[in-house]
PDB file of C-alpha atoms in Angstrom:
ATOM      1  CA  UNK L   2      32.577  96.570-207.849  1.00 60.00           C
ATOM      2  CA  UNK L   3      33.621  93.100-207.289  1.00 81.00           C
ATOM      3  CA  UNK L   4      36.124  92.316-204.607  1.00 92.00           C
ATOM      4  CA  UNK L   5      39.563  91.738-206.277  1.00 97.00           C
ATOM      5  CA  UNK L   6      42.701  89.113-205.030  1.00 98.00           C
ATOM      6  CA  UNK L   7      46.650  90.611-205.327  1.00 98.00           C
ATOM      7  CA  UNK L   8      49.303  89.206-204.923  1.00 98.00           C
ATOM      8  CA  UNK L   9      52.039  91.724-204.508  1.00 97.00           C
ATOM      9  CA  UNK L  10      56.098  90.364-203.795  1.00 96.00           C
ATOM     10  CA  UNK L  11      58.291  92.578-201.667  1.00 95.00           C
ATOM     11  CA  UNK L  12      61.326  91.021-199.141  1.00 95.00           C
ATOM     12  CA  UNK L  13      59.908  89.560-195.887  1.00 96.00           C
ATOM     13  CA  UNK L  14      61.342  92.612-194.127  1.00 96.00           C
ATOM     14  CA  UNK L  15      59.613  94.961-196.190  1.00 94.00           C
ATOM     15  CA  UNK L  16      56.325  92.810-196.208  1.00 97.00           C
ATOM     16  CA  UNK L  17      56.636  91.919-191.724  1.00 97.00           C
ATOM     17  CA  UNK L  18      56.997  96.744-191.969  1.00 96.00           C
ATOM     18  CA  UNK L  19      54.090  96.713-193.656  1.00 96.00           C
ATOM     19  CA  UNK L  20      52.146  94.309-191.838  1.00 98.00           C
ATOM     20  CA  UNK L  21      53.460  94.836-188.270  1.00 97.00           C
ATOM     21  CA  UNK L  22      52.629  98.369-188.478  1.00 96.00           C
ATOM     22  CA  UNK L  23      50.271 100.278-185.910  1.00 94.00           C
ATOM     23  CA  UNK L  24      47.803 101.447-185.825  1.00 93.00           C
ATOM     24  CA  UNK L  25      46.938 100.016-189.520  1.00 95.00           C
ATOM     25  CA  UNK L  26      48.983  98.028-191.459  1.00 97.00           C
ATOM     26  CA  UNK L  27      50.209  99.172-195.117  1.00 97.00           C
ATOM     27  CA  UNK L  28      51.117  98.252-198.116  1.00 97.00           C
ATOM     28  CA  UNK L  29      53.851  99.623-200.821  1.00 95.00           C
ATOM     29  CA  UNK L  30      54.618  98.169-204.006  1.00 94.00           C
ATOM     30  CA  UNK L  31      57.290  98.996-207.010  1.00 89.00           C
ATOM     31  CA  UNK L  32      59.563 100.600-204.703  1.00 84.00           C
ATOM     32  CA  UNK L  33      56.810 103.445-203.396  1.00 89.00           C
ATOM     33  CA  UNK L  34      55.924 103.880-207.257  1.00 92.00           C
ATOM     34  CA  UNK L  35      51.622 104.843-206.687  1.00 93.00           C
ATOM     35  CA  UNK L  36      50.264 103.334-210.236  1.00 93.00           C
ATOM     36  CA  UNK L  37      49.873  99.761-208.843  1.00 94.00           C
ATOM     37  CA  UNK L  38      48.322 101.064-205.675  1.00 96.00           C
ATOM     38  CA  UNK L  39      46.112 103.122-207.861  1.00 94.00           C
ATOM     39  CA  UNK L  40      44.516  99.491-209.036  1.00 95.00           C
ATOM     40  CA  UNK L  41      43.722  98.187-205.914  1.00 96.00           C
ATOM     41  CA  UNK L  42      40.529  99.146-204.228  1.00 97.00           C
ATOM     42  CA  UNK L  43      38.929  98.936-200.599  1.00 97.00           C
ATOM     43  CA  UNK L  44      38.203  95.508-199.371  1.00 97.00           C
ATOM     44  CA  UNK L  45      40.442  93.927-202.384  1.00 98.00           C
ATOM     45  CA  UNK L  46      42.208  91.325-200.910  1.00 98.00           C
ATOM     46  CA  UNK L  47      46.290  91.578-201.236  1.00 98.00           C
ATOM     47  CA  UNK L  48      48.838  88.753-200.044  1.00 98.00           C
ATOM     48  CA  UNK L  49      52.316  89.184-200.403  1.00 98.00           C
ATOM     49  CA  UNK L  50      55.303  87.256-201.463  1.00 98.00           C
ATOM     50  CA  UNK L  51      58.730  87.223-200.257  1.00 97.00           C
ATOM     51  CA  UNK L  52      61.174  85.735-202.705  1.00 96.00           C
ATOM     52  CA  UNK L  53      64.055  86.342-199.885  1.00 95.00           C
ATOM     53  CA  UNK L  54      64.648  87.829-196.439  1.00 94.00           C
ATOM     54  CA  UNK L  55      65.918  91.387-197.006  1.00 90.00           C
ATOM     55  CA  UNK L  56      65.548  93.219-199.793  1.00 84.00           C
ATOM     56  CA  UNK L  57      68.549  92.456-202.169  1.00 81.00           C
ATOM     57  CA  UNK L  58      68.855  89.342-200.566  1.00 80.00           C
ATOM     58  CA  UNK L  59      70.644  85.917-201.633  1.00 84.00           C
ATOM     59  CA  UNK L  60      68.226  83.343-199.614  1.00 91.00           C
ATOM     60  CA  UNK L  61      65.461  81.470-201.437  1.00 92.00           C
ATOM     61  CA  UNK L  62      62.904  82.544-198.749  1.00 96.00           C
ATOM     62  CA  UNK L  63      60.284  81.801-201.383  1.00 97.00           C
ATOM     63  CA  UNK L  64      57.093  82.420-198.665  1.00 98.00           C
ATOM     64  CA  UNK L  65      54.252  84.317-198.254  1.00 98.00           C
ATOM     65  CA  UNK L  66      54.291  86.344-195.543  1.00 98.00           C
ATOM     66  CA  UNK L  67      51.230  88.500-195.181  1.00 98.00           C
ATOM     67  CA  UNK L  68      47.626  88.736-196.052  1.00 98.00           C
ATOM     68  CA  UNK L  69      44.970  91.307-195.611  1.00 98.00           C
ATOM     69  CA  UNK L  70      41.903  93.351-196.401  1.00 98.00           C
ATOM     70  CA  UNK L  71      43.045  97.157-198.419  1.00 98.00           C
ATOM     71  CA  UNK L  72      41.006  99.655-196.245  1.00 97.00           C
ATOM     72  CA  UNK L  73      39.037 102.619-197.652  1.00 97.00           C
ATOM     73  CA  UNK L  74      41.120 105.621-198.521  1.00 95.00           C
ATOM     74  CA  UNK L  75      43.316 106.540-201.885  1.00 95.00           C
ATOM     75  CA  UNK L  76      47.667 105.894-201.868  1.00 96.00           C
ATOM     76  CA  UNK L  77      49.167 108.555-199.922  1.00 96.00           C
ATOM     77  CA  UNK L  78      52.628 109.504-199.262  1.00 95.00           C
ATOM     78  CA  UNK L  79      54.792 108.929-196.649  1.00 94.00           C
ATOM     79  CA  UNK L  80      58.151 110.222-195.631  1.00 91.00           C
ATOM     80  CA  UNK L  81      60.266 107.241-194.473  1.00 89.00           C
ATOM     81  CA  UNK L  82      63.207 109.395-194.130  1.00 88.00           C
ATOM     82  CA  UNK L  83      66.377 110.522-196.359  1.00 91.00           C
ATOM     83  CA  UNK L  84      64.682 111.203-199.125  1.00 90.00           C
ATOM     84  CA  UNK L  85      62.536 108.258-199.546  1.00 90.00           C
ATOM     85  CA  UNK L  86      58.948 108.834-199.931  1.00 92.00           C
ATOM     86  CA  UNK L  87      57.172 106.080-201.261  1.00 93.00           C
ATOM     87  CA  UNK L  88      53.513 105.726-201.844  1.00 96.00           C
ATOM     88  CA  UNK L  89      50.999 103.397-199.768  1.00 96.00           C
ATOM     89  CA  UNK L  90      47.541 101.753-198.437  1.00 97.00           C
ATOM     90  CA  UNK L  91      46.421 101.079-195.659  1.00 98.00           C
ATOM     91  CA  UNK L  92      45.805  97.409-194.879  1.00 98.00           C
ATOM     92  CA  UNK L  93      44.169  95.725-192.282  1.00 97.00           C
ATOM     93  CA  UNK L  94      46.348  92.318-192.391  1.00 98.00           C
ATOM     94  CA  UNK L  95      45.060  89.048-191.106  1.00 97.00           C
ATOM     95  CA  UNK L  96      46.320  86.920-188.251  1.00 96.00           C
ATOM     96  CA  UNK L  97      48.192  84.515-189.975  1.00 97.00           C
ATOM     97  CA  UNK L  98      51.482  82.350-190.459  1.00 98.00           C
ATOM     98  CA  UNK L  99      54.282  82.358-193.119  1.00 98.00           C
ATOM     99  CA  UNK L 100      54.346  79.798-195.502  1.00 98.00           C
ATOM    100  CA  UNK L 101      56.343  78.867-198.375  1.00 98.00           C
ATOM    101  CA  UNK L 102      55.026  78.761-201.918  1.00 98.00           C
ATOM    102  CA  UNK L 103      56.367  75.100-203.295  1.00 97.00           C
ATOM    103  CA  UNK L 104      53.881  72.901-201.572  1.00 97.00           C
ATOM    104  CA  UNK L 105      51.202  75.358-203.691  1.00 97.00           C
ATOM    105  CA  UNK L 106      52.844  75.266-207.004  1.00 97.00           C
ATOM    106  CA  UNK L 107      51.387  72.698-208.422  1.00 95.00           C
ATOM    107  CA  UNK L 108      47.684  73.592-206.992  1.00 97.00           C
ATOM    108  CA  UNK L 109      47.715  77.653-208.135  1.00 97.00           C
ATOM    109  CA  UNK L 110      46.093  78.544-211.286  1.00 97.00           C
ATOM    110  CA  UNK L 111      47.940  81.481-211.774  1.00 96.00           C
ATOM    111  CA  UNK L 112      50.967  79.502-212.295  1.00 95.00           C
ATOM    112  CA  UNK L 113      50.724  78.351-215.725  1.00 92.00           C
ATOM    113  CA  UNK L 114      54.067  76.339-215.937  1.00 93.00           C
ATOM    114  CA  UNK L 115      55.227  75.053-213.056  1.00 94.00           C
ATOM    115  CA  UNK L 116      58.854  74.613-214.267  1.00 93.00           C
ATOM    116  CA  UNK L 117      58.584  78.448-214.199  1.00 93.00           C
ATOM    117  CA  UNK L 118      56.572  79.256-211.697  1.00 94.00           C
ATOM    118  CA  UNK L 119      58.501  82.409-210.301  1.00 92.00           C
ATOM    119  CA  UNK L 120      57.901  84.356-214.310  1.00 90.00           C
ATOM    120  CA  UNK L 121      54.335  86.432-212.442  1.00 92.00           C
ATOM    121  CA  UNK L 122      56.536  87.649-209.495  1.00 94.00           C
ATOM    122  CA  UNK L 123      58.293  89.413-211.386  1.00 91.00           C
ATOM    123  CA  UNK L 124      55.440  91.841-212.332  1.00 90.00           C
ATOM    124  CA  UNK L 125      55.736  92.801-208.862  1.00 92.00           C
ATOM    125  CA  UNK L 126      51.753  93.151-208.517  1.00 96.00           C
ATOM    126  CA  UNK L 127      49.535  90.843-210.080  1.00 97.00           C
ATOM    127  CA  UNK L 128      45.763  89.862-209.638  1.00 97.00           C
ATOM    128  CA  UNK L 129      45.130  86.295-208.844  1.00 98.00           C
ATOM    129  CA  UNK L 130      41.486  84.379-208.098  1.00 97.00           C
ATOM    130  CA  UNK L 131      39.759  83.589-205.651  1.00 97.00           C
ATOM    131  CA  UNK L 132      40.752  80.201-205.226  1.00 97.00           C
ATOM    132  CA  UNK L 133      44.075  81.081-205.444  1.00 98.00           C
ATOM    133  CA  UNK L 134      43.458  83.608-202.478  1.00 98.00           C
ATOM    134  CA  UNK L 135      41.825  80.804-200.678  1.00 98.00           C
ATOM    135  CA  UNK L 136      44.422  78.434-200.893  1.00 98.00           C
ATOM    136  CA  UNK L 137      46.794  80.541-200.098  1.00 98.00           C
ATOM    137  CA  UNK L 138      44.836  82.002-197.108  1.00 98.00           C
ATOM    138  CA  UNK L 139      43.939  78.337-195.954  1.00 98.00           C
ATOM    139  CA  UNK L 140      47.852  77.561-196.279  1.00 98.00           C
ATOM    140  CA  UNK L 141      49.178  80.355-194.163  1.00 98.00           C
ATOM    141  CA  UNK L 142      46.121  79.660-191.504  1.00 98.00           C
ATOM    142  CA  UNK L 143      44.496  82.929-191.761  1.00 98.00           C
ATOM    143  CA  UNK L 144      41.948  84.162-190.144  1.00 96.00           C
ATOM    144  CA  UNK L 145      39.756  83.303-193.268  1.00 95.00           C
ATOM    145  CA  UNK L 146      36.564  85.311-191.198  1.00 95.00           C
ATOM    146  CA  UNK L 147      38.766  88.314-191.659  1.00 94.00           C
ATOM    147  CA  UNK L 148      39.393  88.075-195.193  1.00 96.00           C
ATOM    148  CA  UNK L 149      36.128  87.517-196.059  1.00 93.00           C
ATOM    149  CA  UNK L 150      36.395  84.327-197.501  1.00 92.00           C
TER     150      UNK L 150
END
């Protein structure tokens, strides 16, 4: 199976758990819902999108924060405490550096109207290509060896 691209949006601080996580880093998508994880398969590519800071929040963070390689293994649930047990994936995230999105907007496919370029966010999980991936990749300095790309 050909290797897909993601794009999947959560709040920096949600994204920076994910990916500062040891000993693997993880994803979780649609607050801990396990259908969009269910999608993505191992060695997909996924980068994610913070809209703002902390979940909830006010700021126009508008960056992407992370970017990584989905590892082998099907969602599994974790217990993060009072009640909350989301689903996840492991990811093995790249080194890389934060970037905002409105240099790009202009230059992504995916964004069809660039007066409205925020409208695929809000799907919350969204396949994008692989040009896309690289630009994005190439933006936020990854370590494009690691992302096979």
């Amino acid at each position: 199976m050909a290797q897909r691209n993601w794009i999947a949006v959560a709040s920096a601080e949600h994204a920076r758990r994910g990916r500062d996580h040891k000993p693997v880093g993880f994803m979780q998508v649609g607050h801990g819902k396990p259908g969009p994880l269910k999608r993505v398969s191992a060695g997909d590519r996924v980068a994610y999108y913070a809209p703002a800071t902390a979940f909830g929040g006010t700021d126009k963070l508008q960056s992407f924060v992370s970017i990584g390689i989905v590892q082998p293994g099907e969602p599994y649930e974790f217990d993060m405490g009072g009640g909350f047990v989301p689903w996840r994936r492991d990811v093995a995230y790249a080194a890389s550096h934060e970037a905002p999105i409105a240099p790009l907007i202009g230059r992504l496919a995916f964004v069809e109207n660039p007066s409205q370029w925020g409208y695929k966010f809000r799907f919350g999980m969204f396949d994008v290509s692989d040009a896309d991936m690289m630009l994005i990749a190439q933006t936020m300095k990854a370590d494009l060896k690691a992302l096979a790309l």
